[in-house]
Coordinates of C-alpha atoms in Angstrom, one line a residue:
X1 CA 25.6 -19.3 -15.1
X2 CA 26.6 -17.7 -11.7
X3 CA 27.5 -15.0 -10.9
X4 CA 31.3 -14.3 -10.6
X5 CA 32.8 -13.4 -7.1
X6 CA 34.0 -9.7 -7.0
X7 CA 37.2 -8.4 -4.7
X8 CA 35.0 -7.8 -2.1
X9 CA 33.4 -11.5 -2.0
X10 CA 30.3 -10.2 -2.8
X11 CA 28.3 -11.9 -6.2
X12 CA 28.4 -9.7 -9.0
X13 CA 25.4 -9.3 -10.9
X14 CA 24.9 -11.2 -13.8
X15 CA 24.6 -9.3 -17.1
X16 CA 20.7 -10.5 -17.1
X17 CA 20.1 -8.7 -13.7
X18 CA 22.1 -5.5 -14.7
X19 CA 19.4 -4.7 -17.4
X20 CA 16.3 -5.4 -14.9
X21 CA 14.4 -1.8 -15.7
X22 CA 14.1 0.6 -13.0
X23 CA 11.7 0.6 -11.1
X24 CA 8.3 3.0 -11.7
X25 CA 8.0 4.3 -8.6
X26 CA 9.0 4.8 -4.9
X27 CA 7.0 5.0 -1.7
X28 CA 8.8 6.6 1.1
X29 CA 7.0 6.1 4.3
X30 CA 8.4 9.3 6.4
X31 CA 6.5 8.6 9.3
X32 CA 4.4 6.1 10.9
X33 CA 3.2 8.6 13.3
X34 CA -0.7 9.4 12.5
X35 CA -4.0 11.4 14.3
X36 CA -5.7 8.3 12.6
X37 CA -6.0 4.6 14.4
X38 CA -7.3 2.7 11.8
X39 CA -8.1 -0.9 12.6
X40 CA -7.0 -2.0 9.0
X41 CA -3.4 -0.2 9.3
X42 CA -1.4 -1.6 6.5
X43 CA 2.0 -0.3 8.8
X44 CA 3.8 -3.1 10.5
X45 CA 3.1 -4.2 14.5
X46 CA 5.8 -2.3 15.1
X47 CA 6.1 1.5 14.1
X48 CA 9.2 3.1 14.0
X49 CA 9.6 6.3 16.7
X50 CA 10.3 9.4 16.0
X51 CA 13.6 9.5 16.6
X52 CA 14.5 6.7 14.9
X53 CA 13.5 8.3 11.2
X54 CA 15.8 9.2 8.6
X55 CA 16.5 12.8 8.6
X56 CA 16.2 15.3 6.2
X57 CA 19.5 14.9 4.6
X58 CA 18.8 11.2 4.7
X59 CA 15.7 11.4 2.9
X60 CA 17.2 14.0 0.5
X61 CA 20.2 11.6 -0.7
X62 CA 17.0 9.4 -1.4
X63 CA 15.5 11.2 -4.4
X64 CA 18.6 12.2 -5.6
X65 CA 19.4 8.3 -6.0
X66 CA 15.9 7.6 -7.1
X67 CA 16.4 10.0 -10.3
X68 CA 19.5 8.4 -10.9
X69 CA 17.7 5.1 -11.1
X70 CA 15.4 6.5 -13.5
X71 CA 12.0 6.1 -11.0
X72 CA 9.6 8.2 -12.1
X73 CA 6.6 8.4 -9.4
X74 CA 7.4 9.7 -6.0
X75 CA 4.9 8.6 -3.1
X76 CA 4.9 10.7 0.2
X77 CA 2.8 8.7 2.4
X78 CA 3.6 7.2 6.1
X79 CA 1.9 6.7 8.8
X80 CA 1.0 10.4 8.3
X81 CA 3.4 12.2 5.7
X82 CA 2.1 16.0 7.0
X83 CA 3.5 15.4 10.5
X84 CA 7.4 15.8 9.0
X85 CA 8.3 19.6 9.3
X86 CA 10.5 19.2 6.3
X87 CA 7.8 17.8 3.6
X88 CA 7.8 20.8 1.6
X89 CA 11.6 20.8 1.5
X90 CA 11.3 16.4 0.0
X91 CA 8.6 18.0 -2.4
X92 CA 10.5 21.2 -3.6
X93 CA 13.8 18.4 -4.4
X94 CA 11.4 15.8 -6.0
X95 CA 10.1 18.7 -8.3
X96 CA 14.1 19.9 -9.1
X97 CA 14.5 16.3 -10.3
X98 CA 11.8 16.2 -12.5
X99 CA 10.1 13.8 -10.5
X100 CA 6.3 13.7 -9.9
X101 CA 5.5 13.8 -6.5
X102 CA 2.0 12.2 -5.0
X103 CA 1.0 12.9 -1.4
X104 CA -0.6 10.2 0.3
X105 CA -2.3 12.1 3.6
X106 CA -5.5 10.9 5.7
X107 CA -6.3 14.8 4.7
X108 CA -6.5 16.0 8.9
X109 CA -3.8 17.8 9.0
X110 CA -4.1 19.4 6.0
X111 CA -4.8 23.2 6.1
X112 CA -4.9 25.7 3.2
X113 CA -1.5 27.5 3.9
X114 CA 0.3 24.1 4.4
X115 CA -1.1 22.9 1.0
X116 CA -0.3 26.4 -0.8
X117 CA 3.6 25.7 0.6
X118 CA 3.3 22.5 -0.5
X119 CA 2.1 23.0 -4.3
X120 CA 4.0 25.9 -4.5
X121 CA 7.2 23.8 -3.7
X122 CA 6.2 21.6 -7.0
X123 CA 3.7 19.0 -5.6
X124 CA 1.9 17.3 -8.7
X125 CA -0.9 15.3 -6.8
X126 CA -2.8 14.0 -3.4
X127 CA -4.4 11.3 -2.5
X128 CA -6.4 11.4 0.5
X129 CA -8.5 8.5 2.5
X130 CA -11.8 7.9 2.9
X131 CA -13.4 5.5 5.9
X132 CA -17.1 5.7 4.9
X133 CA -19.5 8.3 3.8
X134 CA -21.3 8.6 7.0
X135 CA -19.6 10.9 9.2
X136 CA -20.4 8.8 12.5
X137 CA -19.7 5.3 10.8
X138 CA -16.1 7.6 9.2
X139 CA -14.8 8.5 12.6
X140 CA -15.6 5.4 14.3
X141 CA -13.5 3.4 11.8
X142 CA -10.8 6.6 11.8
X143 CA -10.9 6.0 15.5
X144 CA -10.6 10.4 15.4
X145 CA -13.8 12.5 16.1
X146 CA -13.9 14.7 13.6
X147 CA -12.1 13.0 11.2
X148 CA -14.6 13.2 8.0
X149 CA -15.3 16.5 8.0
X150 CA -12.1 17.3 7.8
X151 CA -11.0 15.6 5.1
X152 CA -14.2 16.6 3.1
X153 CA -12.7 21.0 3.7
X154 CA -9.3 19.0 2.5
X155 CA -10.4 17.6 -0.6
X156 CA -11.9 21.0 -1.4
X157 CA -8.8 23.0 -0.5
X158 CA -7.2 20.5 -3.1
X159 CA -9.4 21.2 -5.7
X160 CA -9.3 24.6 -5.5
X161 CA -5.7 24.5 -5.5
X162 CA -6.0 23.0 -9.2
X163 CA -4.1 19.9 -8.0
X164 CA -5.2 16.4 -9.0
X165 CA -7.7 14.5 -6.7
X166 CA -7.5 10.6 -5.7
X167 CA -9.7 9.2 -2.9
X168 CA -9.1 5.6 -1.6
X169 CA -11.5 4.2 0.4
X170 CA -10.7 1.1 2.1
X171 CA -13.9 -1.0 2.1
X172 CA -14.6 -3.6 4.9
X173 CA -18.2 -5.5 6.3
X174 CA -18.9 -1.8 7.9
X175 CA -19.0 0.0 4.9
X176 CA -19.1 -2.2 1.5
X177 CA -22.7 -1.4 0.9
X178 CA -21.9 2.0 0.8
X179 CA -19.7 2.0 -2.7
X180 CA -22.0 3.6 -4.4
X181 CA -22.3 6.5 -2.2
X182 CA -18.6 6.4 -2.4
X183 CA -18.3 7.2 -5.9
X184 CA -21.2 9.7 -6.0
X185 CA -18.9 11.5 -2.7
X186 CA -15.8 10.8 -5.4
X187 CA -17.7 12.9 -8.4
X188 CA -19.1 15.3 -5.9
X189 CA -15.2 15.9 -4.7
X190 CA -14.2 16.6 -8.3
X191 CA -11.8 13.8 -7.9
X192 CA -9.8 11.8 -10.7
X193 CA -10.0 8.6 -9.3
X194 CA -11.3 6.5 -6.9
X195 CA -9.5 3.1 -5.2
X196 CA -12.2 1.2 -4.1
X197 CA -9.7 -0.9 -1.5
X198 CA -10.6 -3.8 0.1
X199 CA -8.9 -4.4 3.4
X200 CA -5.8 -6.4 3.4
X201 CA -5.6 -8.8 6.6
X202 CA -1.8 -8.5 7.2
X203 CA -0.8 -7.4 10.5
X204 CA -3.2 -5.5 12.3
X205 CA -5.6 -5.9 10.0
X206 CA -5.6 -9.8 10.5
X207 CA -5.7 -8.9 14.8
X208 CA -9.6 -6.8 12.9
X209 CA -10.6 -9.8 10.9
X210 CA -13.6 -10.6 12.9
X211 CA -15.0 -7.2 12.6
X212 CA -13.6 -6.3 9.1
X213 CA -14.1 -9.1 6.3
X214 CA -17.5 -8.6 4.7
X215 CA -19.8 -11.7 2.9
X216 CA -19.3 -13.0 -0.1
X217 CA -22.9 -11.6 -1.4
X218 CA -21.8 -7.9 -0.4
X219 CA -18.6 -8.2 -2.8
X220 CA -20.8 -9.5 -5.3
X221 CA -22.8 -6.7 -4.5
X222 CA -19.7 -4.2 -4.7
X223 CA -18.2 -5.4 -7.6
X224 CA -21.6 -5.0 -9.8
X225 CA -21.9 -1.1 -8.2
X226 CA -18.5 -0.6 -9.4
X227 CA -19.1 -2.4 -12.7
X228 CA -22.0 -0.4 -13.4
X229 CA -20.0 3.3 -12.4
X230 CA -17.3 2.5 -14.4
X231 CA -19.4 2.5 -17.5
X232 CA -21.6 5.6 -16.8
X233 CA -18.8 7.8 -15.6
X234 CA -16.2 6.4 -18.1
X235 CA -13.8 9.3 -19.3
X236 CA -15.1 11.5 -15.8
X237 CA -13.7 9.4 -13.0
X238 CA -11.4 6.3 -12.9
X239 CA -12.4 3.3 -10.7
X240 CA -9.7 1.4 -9.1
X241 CA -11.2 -1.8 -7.6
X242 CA -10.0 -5.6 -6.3
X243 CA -11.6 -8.9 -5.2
X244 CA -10.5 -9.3 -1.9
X245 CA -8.4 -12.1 -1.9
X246 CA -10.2 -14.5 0.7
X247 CA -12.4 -14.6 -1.4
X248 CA -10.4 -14.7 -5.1
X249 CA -9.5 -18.1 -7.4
X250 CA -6.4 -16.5 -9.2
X251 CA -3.9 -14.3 -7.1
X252 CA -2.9 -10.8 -7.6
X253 CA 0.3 -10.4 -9.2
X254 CA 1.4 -8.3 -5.8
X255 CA 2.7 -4.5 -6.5
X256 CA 3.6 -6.0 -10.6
X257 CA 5.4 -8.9 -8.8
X258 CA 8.4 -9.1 -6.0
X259 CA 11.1 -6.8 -7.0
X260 CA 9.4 -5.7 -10.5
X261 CA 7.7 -2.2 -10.6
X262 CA 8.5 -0.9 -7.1
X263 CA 10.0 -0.5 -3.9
X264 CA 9.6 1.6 -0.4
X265 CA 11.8 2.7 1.8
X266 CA 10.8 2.6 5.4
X267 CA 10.6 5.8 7.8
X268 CA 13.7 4.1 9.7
X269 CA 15.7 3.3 6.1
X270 CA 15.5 0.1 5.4
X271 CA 14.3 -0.7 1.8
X272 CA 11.5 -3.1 0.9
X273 CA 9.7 -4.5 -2.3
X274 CA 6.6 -4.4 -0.6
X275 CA 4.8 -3.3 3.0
X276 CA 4.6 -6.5 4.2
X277 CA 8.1 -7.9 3.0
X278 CA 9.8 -8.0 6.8
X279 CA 7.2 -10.1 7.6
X280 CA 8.9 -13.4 6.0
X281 CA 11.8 -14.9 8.2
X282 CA 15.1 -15.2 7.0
X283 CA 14.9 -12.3 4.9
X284 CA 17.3 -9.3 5.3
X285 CA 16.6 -6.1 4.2
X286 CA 19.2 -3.3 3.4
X287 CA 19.5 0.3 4.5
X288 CA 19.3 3.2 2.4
X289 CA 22.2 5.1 4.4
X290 CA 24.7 2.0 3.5
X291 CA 23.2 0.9 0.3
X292 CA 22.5 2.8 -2.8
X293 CA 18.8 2.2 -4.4
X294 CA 20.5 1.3 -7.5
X295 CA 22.6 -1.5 -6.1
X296 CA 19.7 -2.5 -3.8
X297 CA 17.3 -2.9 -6.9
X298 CA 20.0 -4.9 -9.4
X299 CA 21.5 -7.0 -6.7
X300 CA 20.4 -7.3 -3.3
X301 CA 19.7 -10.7 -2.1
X302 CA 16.3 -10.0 -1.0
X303 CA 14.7 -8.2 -3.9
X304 CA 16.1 -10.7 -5.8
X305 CA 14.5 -13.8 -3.7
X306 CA 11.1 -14.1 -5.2
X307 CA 11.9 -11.8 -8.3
X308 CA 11.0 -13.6 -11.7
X309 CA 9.6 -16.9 -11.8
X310 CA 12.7 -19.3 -11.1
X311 CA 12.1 -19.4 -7.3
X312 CA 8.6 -20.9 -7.7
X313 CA 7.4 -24.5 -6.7
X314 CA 4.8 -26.7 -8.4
X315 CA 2.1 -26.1 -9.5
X316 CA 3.1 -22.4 -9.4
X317 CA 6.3 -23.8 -11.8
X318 CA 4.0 -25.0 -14.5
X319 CA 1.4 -22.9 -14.8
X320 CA 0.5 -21.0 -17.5
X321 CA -0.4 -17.9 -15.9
X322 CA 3.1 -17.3 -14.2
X323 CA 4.4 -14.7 -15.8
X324 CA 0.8 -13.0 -15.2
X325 CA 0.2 -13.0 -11.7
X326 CA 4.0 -14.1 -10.8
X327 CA 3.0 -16.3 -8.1
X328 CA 0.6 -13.9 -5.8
X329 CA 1.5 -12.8 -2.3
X330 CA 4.8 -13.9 -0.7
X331 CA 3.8 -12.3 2.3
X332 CA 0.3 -13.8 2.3
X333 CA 1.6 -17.4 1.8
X334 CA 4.3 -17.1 4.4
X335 CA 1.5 -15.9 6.6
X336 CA -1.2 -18.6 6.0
X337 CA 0.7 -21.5 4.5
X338 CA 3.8 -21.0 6.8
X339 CA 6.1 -21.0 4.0
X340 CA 7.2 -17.7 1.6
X341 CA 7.7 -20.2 -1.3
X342 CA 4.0 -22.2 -1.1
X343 CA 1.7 -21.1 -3.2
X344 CA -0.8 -18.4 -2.8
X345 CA -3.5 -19.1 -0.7
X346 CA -5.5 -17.0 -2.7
X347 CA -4.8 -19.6 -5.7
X348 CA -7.8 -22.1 -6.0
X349 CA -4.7 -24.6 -6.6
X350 CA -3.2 -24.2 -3.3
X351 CA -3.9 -26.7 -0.4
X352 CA -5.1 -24.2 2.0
X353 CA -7.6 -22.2 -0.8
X354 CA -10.4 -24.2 0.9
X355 CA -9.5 -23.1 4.4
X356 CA -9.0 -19.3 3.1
X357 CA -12.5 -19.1 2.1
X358 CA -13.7 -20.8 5.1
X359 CA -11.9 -18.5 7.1
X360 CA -13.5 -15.8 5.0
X361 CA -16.8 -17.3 5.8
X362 CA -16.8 -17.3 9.4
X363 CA -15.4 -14.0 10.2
X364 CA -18.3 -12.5 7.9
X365 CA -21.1 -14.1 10.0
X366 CA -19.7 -12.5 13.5
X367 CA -21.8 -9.7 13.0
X368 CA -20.6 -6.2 15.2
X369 CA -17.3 -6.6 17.0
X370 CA -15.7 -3.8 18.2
X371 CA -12.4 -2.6 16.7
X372 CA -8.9 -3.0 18.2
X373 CA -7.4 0.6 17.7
X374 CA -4.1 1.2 16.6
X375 CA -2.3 3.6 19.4
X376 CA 0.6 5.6 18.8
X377 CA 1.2 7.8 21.6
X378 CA 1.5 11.2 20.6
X379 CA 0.9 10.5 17.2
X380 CA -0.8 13.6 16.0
X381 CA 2.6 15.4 15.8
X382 CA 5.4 13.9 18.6
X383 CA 6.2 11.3 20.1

């Protein structure tokens, strides 16, 4: 049935969509600005300047409408989340609303007064990045001299703080036959959890492919090392670890599926159900200052585009594992196929599967290519 017209012209929800659960958790990027220059950054072409993020007060009103959703996980990444003046103040409200707060840091910046302010203000949790395990290979990826050794003194500080300890290392062709080493650095770190993540080639990682996407035999290769760990270190460390997709035969049910499980806000304000999402054309995507989260998550036109299964096309429409993987990627088919509704190249029943996997293929056999660097001027702390 559809829905009614209010007052204001604007569709009502239907009674369906007012009872979509909450979602788990929220990722507010506060800042793209970062020391690192990663040539897989998962932050769009274009990063957001300092003066255009939200302020404090913005990102305040933000958690206080997250509770009242009923989220539950708070993510304080960016770009780098440590370059905000005013973290400790997000942490110390997350805490008051019973919220439980995860920093996502590259670790640089982090020193051990900054981390005492920051648990004592109520943080629950970081999660810091790891390039490789070999300090020269490490900075050269990080694009920062330096860089490894510095987050090794901050995943001790952690530690030794008493807080929770999650490394994710984003694997590539530079550094996949290095997982094992990896996890042994993980256990050595005293950390929780490891995300073993293979590089996702949207936006600046696709400009990296070349240099990035490892062979098929090395994920094979990967995948068995991870296999193997999770056994032996079962009930000591978690494993977090995906196929790459160029290389899959079933999508990834992205983030839970569009509009399910999560959403981000953007260090500028405007709210997403994924990283990618303002990739796809045609799509327009609210603000927190003149949209609540709450009405943004029932009813917004764009969380509710690809949310579900109604949307889909065949064979997406008839297959059984719909409701498991709820289609794949939006972003990845809008990408490769041209078209946010096509099916997800990662799907062995899309048209341009073939072509994903010889794409794979070729990048893999171009051996050493150097890295295009992310700049952001005056990105350790300005700009």
């Amino acid at each position: 049935m559809p829905a009614a017209e209010t007052a204001t012209g604007r569709a009502d929800s239907t009674a369906a969509e007012r009872q979509i659960p909450p979602p788990w958790s929220l990722l507010m990027e506060l800042s793209h600005r970062c020391p690192l220059r990663c040539p897989y950054c998962s932050n769009p072409e274009t990063l957001v300047r300092r003066a255009a993020e939200l302020t404090t007060a913005d990102w305040l009103r933000v958690l206080d409408q997250a509770a009242g959703l009923g989220i539950h996980h708070i993510h304080f990444s960016g770009g780098e989340p440590l370059v905000r003046d005013d973290l400790e103040a997000l942490v110390a409200r997350a805490a008051g609303l019973g919220l439980y707060g995860n920093l996502i840091t590259a670790g640089t910046l982090l020193d051990r007064d900054r981390l005492a302010a920051l648990a004592g203000a109520g943080l629950d949790h970081v999660q810091i990045s790891l390039q490789d395990t070999d300090a020269g290979s490490a900075d050269l990826i990080a694009g920062l001299p330096g860089a490894f050794e510095a987050k090794l003194r901050a995943a001790a500080l952690v530690r030794e703080a008493g807080l929770p300890l999650t490394l994710n290392a984003v694997v590539h062709r530079r550094n996949i036959d290095r997982v094992a080493e990896l996890i042994a650095l993980a256990e050595r770190l005293d950390a929780a959890r490891i995300e073993i993540a293979h590089v996702q080639y949207y936006g600046w990682a696709l400009r990296n492919i070349d240099a990035l996407m490892p062979a098929i035999d090395q994920v094979e290769r990967a995948m068995a090392v991870v296999e193997e760990a999770r056994v032996r270190l079962k009930g000591r460390l978690t494993i977090d670890a995906v196929v790459p997709d160029y290389y899959a035969r079933r999508p990834k049910p992205c983030l839970g599926g569009w509009g399910r499980h999560g959403m981000m806000v953007t260090p500028s304000g405007r709210v997403l159900p994924c990283h990618a999402a303002e990739s796809i054309p045609g799509l327009q995507f609210p603000h927190v200052t003149a949209n609540g989260l709450a009405e943004i998550w029932q009813s917004d036109p764009a969380f509710r585009r690809f949310r579900g299964t109604d949307w889909m096309e065949e064979p997406c429409r008839s297959c059984p594992a719909k409701e498991v993987d709820f289609g794949g990627c939006r972003c990845q088919a809008m990408a490769i196929a041209g078209r946010a509704e096509a099916t997800d190249p990662a799907c062995a029943l899309s048209p341009h599967h073939g072509w994903l996997r010889q794409r794979a293929e070729r990048a893999a056999s171009g051996g050493d290519r150097p890295y295009a660097y992310r700049s952001f001027a005056g990105g350790k702390a300005g700009a």
